[in-house]
Structures are given as structure tokens and as C-alpha cells.
Short mmCIF file of C-alpha atoms and ligand atoms in Angstrom, two decimals:
data_model
loop_
_atom_site.label_atom_id
_atom_site.label_comp_id
_atom_site.label_asym_id
_atom_site.label_seq_id
_atom_site.Cartn_x
_atom_site.Cartn_y
_atom_site.Cartn_z
CA MET A 165 18.37 23.49 -7.49
CA ALA A 166 15.70 25.61 -9.21
CA GLY A 167 14.37 22.74 -11.35
CA LEU A 168 14.79 20.05 -8.73
CA MET A 169 11.40 19.62 -7.08
CA THR A 170 12.30 17.29 -4.23
CA LEU A 171 9.76 15.65 -1.94
CA SER A 172 10.86 17.93 0.89
CA ARG A 173 10.43 21.11 -1.18
CA TYR A 174 7.13 19.84 -2.55
CA ASN A 175 5.86 19.13 0.95
CA LEU A 176 6.87 22.57 2.19
CA GLN A 177 5.16 24.14 -0.85
CA ARG A 178 1.98 22.10 -0.22
CA ARG A 179 2.14 22.90 3.49
CA ARG A 180 1.67 26.60 2.66
CA GLU A 181 -1.70 25.65 1.12
CA TYR A 182 -3.00 24.33 4.45
CA GLU A 183 -4.15 27.06 6.81
CA GLY A 184 -2.47 26.70 10.18
CA ALA A 185 -0.41 23.75 9.10
CA THR A 186 1.77 22.76 12.03
CA GLY A 187 4.32 21.03 9.83
CA ASP A 188 3.57 17.78 11.67
CA PHE A 189 2.39 16.03 8.54
CA THR A 190 5.31 17.33 6.50
CA LEU A 191 7.68 15.89 9.11
CA LEU A 192 5.81 12.57 9.16
CA ILE A 193 5.94 12.13 5.38
CA SER A 194 9.63 13.09 5.27
CA HIS A 195 10.42 10.46 7.92
CA LEU A 196 8.47 7.79 6.05
CA ALA A 197 10.47 8.74 2.95
CA LEU A 198 13.70 8.49 4.95
CA ALA A 199 12.77 4.98 6.11
CA CYS A 200 11.97 3.98 2.52
CA LYS A 201 15.34 5.32 1.31
CA ILE A 202 17.09 3.15 3.90
CA VAL A 203 14.98 0.08 3.00
CA SER A 204 15.80 0.75 -0.66
CA ARG A 205 19.51 0.73 0.15
CA GLU A 206 19.23 -2.53 2.11
CA VAL A 207 17.13 -4.19 -0.62
CA ALA A 208 19.65 -3.11 -3.28
CA ARG A 209 22.59 -4.67 -1.44
CA ALA A 210 20.75 -7.60 0.14
CA GLY A 211 22.59 -10.06 -2.05
CA LEU A 212 25.92 -8.75 -0.79
CA LEU A 213 25.07 -8.95 2.89
CA ASP A 214 23.62 -11.68 4.97
CA VAL A 215 20.09 -10.23 4.71
CA LEU A 216 18.65 -12.53 2.10
CA GLY A 217 16.67 -15.59 3.00
CA LYS A 218 14.34 -16.57 5.78
CA THR A 219 14.71 -16.16 9.51
CA GLY A 220 13.04 -19.49 10.14
CA ASP A 221 10.22 -17.70 11.98
CA GLN A 222 6.59 -17.23 10.99
CA ASN A 223 4.74 -13.93 11.34
CA VAL A 224 1.22 -13.36 12.57
CA GLN A 225 0.04 -14.18 9.05
CA GLY A 226 1.61 -17.63 9.27
CA GLU A 227 4.02 -16.57 6.52
CA GLN A 228 7.73 -17.25 6.47
CA VAL A 229 9.58 -14.14 7.69
CA THR A 230 12.58 -12.94 5.70
CA LYS A 231 15.48 -11.04 7.19
CA LEU A 232 14.54 -7.99 5.10
CA ASP A 233 10.96 -8.18 6.46
CA VAL A 234 12.34 -7.88 9.98
CA LEU A 235 14.83 -5.19 9.05
CA SER A 236 12.28 -3.00 7.26
CA ASN A 237 9.69 -3.49 10.00
CA GLU A 238 12.05 -2.55 12.81
CA LEU A 239 13.39 0.39 10.79
CA LEU A 240 9.93 1.87 10.17
CA ILE A 241 8.97 1.42 13.84
CA GLU A 242 12.24 3.01 14.98
CA VAL A 243 11.87 6.03 12.69
CA LEU A 244 8.21 6.60 13.62
CA SER A 245 8.69 6.02 17.36
CA ASP A 246 10.71 9.23 17.70
CA LEU A 247 8.07 11.43 16.09
CA PRO A 248 5.94 13.40 18.60
CA MET A 249 2.96 13.48 16.21
CA VAL A 250 2.67 9.66 15.89
CA ALA A 251 0.80 7.91 18.71
CA ALA A 252 0.99 4.28 17.55
CA VAL A 253 1.66 2.06 14.57
CA ALA A 254 0.15 -1.18 13.23
CA SER A 255 2.32 -3.44 11.09
CA GLU A 256 1.66 -6.52 8.98
CA GLU A 257 4.57 -8.10 10.84
CA ASP A 258 3.27 -7.54 14.38
CA GLU A 259 0.26 -9.14 16.04
CA GLN A 260 -0.51 -6.06 18.15
CA ILE A 261 -0.16 -2.30 17.70
CA ARG A 262 3.04 -0.65 18.93
CA ILE A 263 2.77 2.45 21.09
CA THR A 264 5.43 4.98 20.12
CA ARG A 265 7.87 6.66 22.52
CA ALA A 266 7.60 10.34 21.63
CA GLY A 267 3.93 10.62 20.64
CA ARG A 268 2.55 8.12 23.14
CA LEU A 269 0.04 10.47 24.76
CA THR A 270 -0.22 13.53 22.55
CA GLY A 271 0.43 12.15 19.04
CA ARG A 272 -2.50 12.75 16.69
CA TYR A 273 -1.47 10.34 13.89
CA LEU A 274 -1.77 6.56 13.58
CA VAL A 275 0.32 4.81 10.92
CA CYS A 276 -0.42 1.36 9.46
CA PHE A 277 2.07 -0.30 7.15
CA ASP A 278 3.15 -3.39 5.32
CA PRO A 279 6.88 -2.84 5.68
CA LEU A 280 7.90 -5.09 2.81
CA ASP A 281 5.09 -6.27 0.56
CA GLY A 282 5.94 -9.11 -1.79
CA SER A 283 8.56 -10.73 0.41
CA SER A 284 8.34 -13.97 -1.60
CA ASN A 285 10.00 -11.98 -4.40
CA ILE A 286 12.90 -10.61 -2.34
CA ASP A 287 15.35 -13.44 -2.98
CA VAL A 288 14.69 -13.45 -6.72
CA ASN A 289 15.26 -9.74 -7.29
CA VAL A 290 11.68 -8.94 -8.29
CA THR A 291 10.05 -5.63 -7.35
CA ILE A 292 8.82 -5.35 -3.75
CA GLY A 293 7.48 -2.40 -1.82
CA THR A 294 6.38 -0.64 1.36
CA ILE A 295 2.73 0.38 1.79
CA PHE A 296 1.55 2.91 4.40
CA SER A 297 -1.70 4.44 5.61
CA ILE A 298 -2.05 7.51 7.84
CA ARG A 299 -5.03 8.23 10.06
CA LYS A 300 -5.84 10.79 12.74
CA ARG A 301 -7.10 9.42 16.02
CA GLN A 302 -10.32 10.69 17.52
CA THR A 303 -8.91 11.54 20.97
CA VAL A 304 -5.45 12.34 22.46
CA GLY A 305 -4.18 12.45 26.02
CA ALA A 306 -4.00 8.68 26.51
CA GLU A 307 -2.27 5.80 24.77
CA ALA A 308 -3.86 4.71 21.50
CA THR A 309 -5.78 1.44 21.45
CA THR A 310 -6.41 -1.15 18.73
CA GLU A 311 -9.95 0.17 18.39
CA ASP A 312 -8.51 3.54 17.27
CA PHE A 313 -7.27 1.73 14.14
CA LEU A 314 -10.45 -0.22 13.38
CA ARG A 315 -12.22 2.44 11.36
CA ALA A 316 -13.34 2.89 7.73
CA GLY A 317 -10.70 3.49 5.09
CA SER A 318 -12.46 6.73 4.16
CA GLU A 319 -11.07 8.19 7.41
CA GLN A 320 -7.48 7.95 6.14
CA VAL A 321 -5.87 11.39 5.82
CA ALA A 322 -3.09 10.10 3.57
CA ALA A 323 -1.69 6.92 2.06
CA GLY A 324 1.25 5.92 -0.06
CA TYR A 325 3.76 3.31 -1.08
CA CYS A 326 7.36 2.96 -2.17
CA VAL A 327 8.26 0.44 -4.87
CA TYR A 328 11.81 -0.92 -4.94
CA GLY A 329 12.25 -1.85 -8.59
CA SER A 330 14.49 -0.75 -11.46
CA SER A 331 14.24 2.54 -9.62
CA THR A 332 12.79 3.46 -6.23
CA VAL A 333 9.53 5.41 -6.54
CA PHE A 334 7.68 7.00 -3.62
CA VAL A 335 3.98 7.65 -4.32
CA TYR A 336 1.51 9.30 -1.95
CA SER A 337 -1.69 11.28 -1.67
CA THR A 338 -3.17 13.54 1.00
CA GLY A 339 -6.57 13.55 -0.69
CA ASP A 340 -5.79 16.06 -3.42
CA GLY A 341 -4.45 13.82 -6.18
CA VAL A 342 -1.51 11.42 -6.37
CA ASP A 343 2.14 12.35 -6.94
CA GLY A 344 5.18 10.14 -7.53
CA PHE A 345 8.81 10.84 -6.71
CA THR A 346 11.81 8.91 -8.02
CA LEU A 347 14.88 8.48 -5.83
CA ASP A 348 17.99 10.12 -7.27
CA PRO A 349 20.66 8.04 -5.55
CA ASN A 350 23.33 10.59 -6.46
CA VAL A 351 21.48 13.28 -4.54
CA GLY A 352 19.83 11.00 -1.98
CA GLU A 353 16.51 12.79 -2.56
CA PHE A 354 13.12 11.77 -3.96
CA VAL A 355 12.52 14.02 -7.00
CA LEU A 356 9.03 14.76 -8.43
CA SER A 357 8.76 12.48 -11.49
CA HIS A 358 5.04 11.58 -11.71
CA PRO A 359 2.98 14.71 -10.89
CA GLY A 360 -0.79 14.22 -10.81
CA MET A 361 -0.94 10.46 -11.47
CA ARG A 362 -4.25 9.45 -13.14
CA ILE A 363 -5.14 5.89 -14.13
CA PRO A 364 -5.60 5.84 -17.94
CA ASP A 365 -9.08 4.70 -19.02
CA ALA A 366 -7.73 1.66 -20.82
CA THR A 367 -7.59 -1.89 -19.46
CA THR A 368 -4.16 -2.68 -20.88
CA CYS A 369 -3.79 -5.63 -18.51
CA TRP A 370 -5.40 -7.76 -15.85
CA SER A 371 -3.48 -9.08 -12.84
CA ALA A 372 -4.37 -12.24 -10.92
CA ASN A 373 -2.80 -15.50 -9.83
CA VAL A 374 -4.21 -17.79 -12.53
CA GLY A 375 -2.79 -20.71 -10.56
CA ASN A 376 -5.85 -20.30 -8.33
CA THR A 377 -8.34 -20.78 -11.20
CA ARG A 378 -9.51 -24.17 -9.89
CA ASN A 379 -10.62 -22.45 -6.67
CA TRP A 380 -12.24 -19.41 -8.27
CA LEU A 381 -15.97 -18.88 -7.82
CA PRO A 382 -18.41 -18.35 -10.76
CA THR A 383 -18.27 -14.53 -10.47
CA THR A 384 -14.49 -14.52 -10.91
CA LEU A 385 -14.63 -17.03 -13.77
CA ALA A 386 -17.28 -14.91 -15.54
CA PHE A 387 -15.10 -11.81 -15.01
CA VAL A 388 -12.07 -13.55 -16.56
CA ASP A 389 -14.23 -14.63 -19.52
CA LYS A 390 -14.96 -10.94 -20.17
CA LEU A 391 -11.32 -9.87 -19.68
CA THR A 392 -10.13 -12.52 -22.17
CA SER A 393 -12.98 -11.99 -24.67
CA GLY A 394 -11.00 -9.66 -26.91
CA GLN A 395 -14.17 -7.57 -27.14
CA GLY A 396 -14.60 -3.81 -26.58
CA ARG A 397 -12.29 -2.41 -23.91
CA TYR A 398 -10.67 -5.87 -23.63
CA ALA A 399 -9.55 -5.98 -27.28
CA LYS A 400 -5.92 -5.60 -26.19
CA CYS A 401 -5.82 -6.82 -22.62
CA SER A 402 -2.73 -8.77 -21.50
CA LEU A 403 -2.10 -10.74 -18.31
CA ARG A 404 0.54 -9.14 -16.10
CA TYR A 405 1.16 -10.51 -12.58
CA VAL A 406 4.28 -9.69 -10.53
CA GLY A 407 3.12 -11.37 -7.33
CA THR A 408 3.82 -8.18 -5.39
CA LEU A 409 0.54 -6.35 -4.82
CA VAL A 410 2.04 -2.87 -4.73
CA ALA A 411 4.04 -3.46 -7.93
CA ASP A 412 0.97 -4.73 -9.80
CA VAL A 413 -1.14 -1.80 -8.60
CA HIS A 414 1.62 0.74 -9.39
CA ARG A 415 1.85 -0.56 -12.98
CA ASN A 416 -1.93 -0.48 -13.35
CA ILE A 417 -2.15 3.13 -12.10
CA LEU A 418 0.46 4.14 -14.67
CA GLN A 419 -0.81 2.10 -17.64
CA GLY A 420 -4.42 1.25 -16.82
CA GLY A 421 -5.56 -2.18 -15.71
CA VAL A 422 -7.36 -4.20 -13.05
CA PHE A 423 -5.90 -6.38 -10.26
CA PHE A 424 -7.89 -8.91 -8.31
CA TYR A 425 -7.26 -11.30 -5.46
CA PRO A 426 -10.83 -12.52 -4.86
CA ASP A 427 -12.52 -14.72 -2.33
CA ASP A 428 -12.43 -18.32 -3.54
CA LYS A 429 -13.36 -21.86 -2.46
CA LYS A 430 -10.29 -22.10 -0.21
CA SER A 431 -10.17 -18.52 1.12
CA PRO A 432 -13.61 -16.96 1.69
CA LEU A 433 -11.95 -13.62 2.53
CA GLY A 434 -9.19 -13.78 -0.06
CA LYS A 435 -5.59 -13.23 1.02
CA LEU A 436 -4.89 -9.51 1.24
CA ARG A 437 -5.20 -7.45 4.41
CA LEU A 438 -7.59 -4.53 4.70
CA LEU A 439 -5.85 -2.12 7.07
CA TYR A 440 -2.38 -1.83 5.48
CA GLU A 441 -2.87 -3.15 1.94
CA ALA A 442 -6.42 -2.70 0.59
CA HIS A 443 -7.32 0.55 2.42
CA PRO A 444 -4.21 2.55 1.43
CA LEU A 445 -4.14 1.26 -2.16
CA ALA A 446 -7.87 1.85 -2.56
CA TYR A 447 -7.38 5.43 -1.28
CA LEU A 448 -4.62 6.02 -3.83
CA VAL A 449 -6.41 4.39 -6.77
CA GLU A 450 -9.58 6.38 -6.08
CA GLN A 451 -7.48 9.55 -5.89
CA ALA A 452 -6.04 8.55 -9.30
CA GLY A 453 -9.55 8.13 -10.77
CA GLY A 454 -10.05 4.40 -10.28
CA LYS A 455 -12.10 2.20 -7.92
CA ALA A 456 -11.67 -0.65 -5.43
CA THR A 457 -14.23 -3.16 -4.14
CA ASP A 458 -14.45 -6.46 -2.30
CA GLY A 459 -17.08 -7.43 -4.88
CA HIS A 460 -19.97 -5.98 -2.90
CA ARG A 461 -18.66 -2.97 -0.94
CA ARG A 462 -16.38 -0.04 -1.71
CA ILE A 463 -13.11 -0.92 0.04
CA LEU A 464 -12.93 2.50 1.72
CA ASP A 465 -16.32 1.93 3.35
CA ILE A 466 -15.26 -1.33 5.02
CA VAL A 467 -14.46 -1.25 8.75
CA PRO A 468 -11.92 -3.92 9.81
CA ASP A 469 -12.87 -6.40 12.56
CA GLY A 470 -9.23 -6.68 13.53
CA LEU A 471 -5.77 -5.38 12.63
CA HIS A 472 -5.17 -8.24 10.19
CA THR A 473 -8.64 -8.64 8.69
CA ARG A 474 -8.39 -10.06 5.19
CA VAL A 475 -10.59 -8.87 2.34
CA PRO A 476 -11.23 -9.85 -1.28
CA LEU A 477 -9.80 -7.09 -3.52
CA VAL A 478 -10.66 -5.94 -7.03
CA ILE A 479 -8.86 -2.66 -7.80
CA GLY A 480 -8.13 -0.55 -10.90
CA ASN A 481 -10.11 1.08 -13.69
CA GLY A 482 -13.64 2.06 -12.68
CA PRO A 483 -15.45 0.25 -15.54
CA ASP A 484 -13.64 -3.02 -14.76
CA VAL A 485 -14.29 -2.82 -11.02
CA ASP A 486 -17.94 -1.97 -11.76
CA LEU A 487 -18.17 -4.98 -14.09
CA TYR A 488 -16.93 -7.29 -11.32
CA SER A 489 -19.44 -5.79 -8.88
CA ALA A 490 -22.27 -6.24 -11.41
CA LEU A 491 -21.33 -9.89 -11.97
CA ALA A 492 -21.16 -10.44 -8.20
CA ALA A 493 -24.58 -8.85 -7.72
CA ALA A 494 -26.06 -11.06 -10.46
CA ALA A 495 -24.56 -14.27 -9.01
P1 P6P B 669 0.09 -15.32 -4.36
C1 P6P B 669 2.81 -11.00 -1.37
O1 P6P B 669 3.13 -12.09 -0.54
C2 P6P B 669 1.33 -10.76 -1.30
O2 P6P B 669 0.94 -10.50 0.01
C3 P6P B 669 0.95 -9.62 -2.21
O3 P6P B 669 1.95 -8.67 -2.33
C4 P6P B 669 0.68 -10.32 -3.54
O4 P6P B 669 -0.27 -9.64 -4.35
C5 P6P B 669 0.12 -11.66 -3.08
O5 P6P B 669 0.64 -11.91 -1.78
C6 P6P B 669 0.57 -12.78 -3.99
O6 P6P B 669 -0.06 -13.96 -3.51
O7 P6P B 669 -0.87 -16.26 -3.67
O8 P6P B 669 -0.35 -14.97 -5.78
O9 P6P B 669 1.54 -15.70 -4.28
#
């Protein structure tokens, strides 16, 4: 056990660093990890059970809902509802916030999540993931409201994701760097595998849906011209696009690269959601030494108008994000 730094042990060790830590946060993270372990198990055996495919319903996004979307959403809500420190949750799958049972009045934390990002990839066995964002609400003593969630991303106290790929990797930050833990299915524990994740200063790849090129605006087209120029930092820059945001961002944090889903002629706000996709991933990428913008504003400075506000997203190495911003400013 000596060498096995599990997420639980790591959390307890980190907790000692926080004066007066109540253990609430440690318990919250461990329950999020538990939910991700269960989702990982269901994703791994989806093909064997009747949990592949669509439910025939549409979610608040107008997207087809898959059975695993529903399962992972309900699982996360169930796990978080019993925690006295969580007051409410906001999910990509639900139009409104959900008030929890245990922490309804006194819970200090608010949790936003995309329970299963990349659901179009579920049925074809391509990496998908869970994304979460943790905030502290300003007041307690009453039920949380939607307005409690509509605040700048810089107010997040933690964020993370879990990617369900060739292995299951849980990555999170509490504002003091980013650490990754790989699930050891034989032990049933997340084990520290990626301590102190830092995005390498090398644009090894760019990630975008090139199928949208005809709709891209001049700024994006000029950016792609630079990325494909073969010049300077783009001398060896490949295109890599999974179609699952969290998988593309995870690869880019590990290897260096830039992802973008910009505003275009068809979608003036792009496709991705601010509260439970852009905010948490921007928090993590900045903690790993990178940047994230909507082309004009730092993602973490943006305050959502609503729970499902969409935002253009350019995220990854600082020099690449800065280049996009400079091109946008010059447009
Ligand atoms: P497109 C998945 O559905 C998702 O929300 C993100 O995970 C991903 O980056 C994006 O949509 C892919 O969208 O239009 O390229 O299929």
C-alpha cells in the first residue's frame, strides 16, 4: 500500500494542507469519483446490456438522448443528492437546477456537470467523458437558485473530468495545479498516474470539426492558415479531432495543442456550453499553464446568461490562443 497513492489518500494528504479543512470537499471529490467509477463500469459493458442507443427523447439542448446519458445523469444526481455539503446541481441534461435532499438549506457547494460528454461517440466505442465544476454559493440557509450558478468561471473552487477511454482517467484541480488518476479496476481505486499535469509548449496538433469550414468566419480561416502553414511552432502540427470535447482537451493537455469550436455563420455562439464545459475545462487548462478564450474574452471572466449559455471556445497552448485572439481583434 505504501507506493499506492490513491485519490482518497491523496485527498486526505492535501486536506492536511488546508487550515480548518472540514473534510467536506474531500468527501465531495470522493463521491464524484465514485460516480465516475460506476459510469465507467456501465460504459464498459454498455454493449452487453440494453444501455446502448437512443431513448427517443430530446434533451434541453435539442440533442438525441442516449440511455447512457440518462443513466449517468441520474447516477450523478443521486450520489450528490445525499451529500450534506451540496446545495444544488446543474446538469447539461436538465433544463433547471436540481435542489439536493441532504444539503438543501445548509450545503455550501454547487456542482455543474456534463454527465456524459461526447454521447454521439457512445455507440461506436470512442472515448467519452464526464465534466464537472464546483462552486461555493454566496449565502446558505435557503434553497439555492439558478442565479447562484450564473457567476464568472473564476469563482470555481475546483473542476475536473473523467475520460472513459482505453483506461479511465480522473483529472481535477482545486486551484493548485492539475493531477490525474488512473482507475485500477483490480483494486477499484483511482491511482495517481499524472501528478502535476502541465501542457507542453508545443502545438503538436489542432482540433476542430473541419466539416464546418464552409461556415467558418474569416478569423477562424486565418487561424487555420497559420496552423497549417508548416512555419515556426506549426512545423509539425497534425489535425486530431475525436468529437468528444473532453477527450480532445485531455490529449492536448498531455501532448500540447489547441482545440476550437468557434462561432460561425450558422452558430453565432458556437456549440459548447459555458457553465459545465467551457468554464471547468478553461479552469483546468489555465491551471496546467494554458489559456482559453471565446475569441475576445478570457473564458473564466465570462458570466453566463443562463444555465445552458453557449460560447465559442478556443482552448490550449497560450501562444495559440493568443494568436486566435489577435486575429479576432484585427478582424
Ligand atoms: P460536432 C459532443 O456532442 C460535443 O458536445 C462535444 O463533446 C464535442 O466537442 C462536440 O459536441 C462535437 O460537435 O459538431 O463536431 O459533432
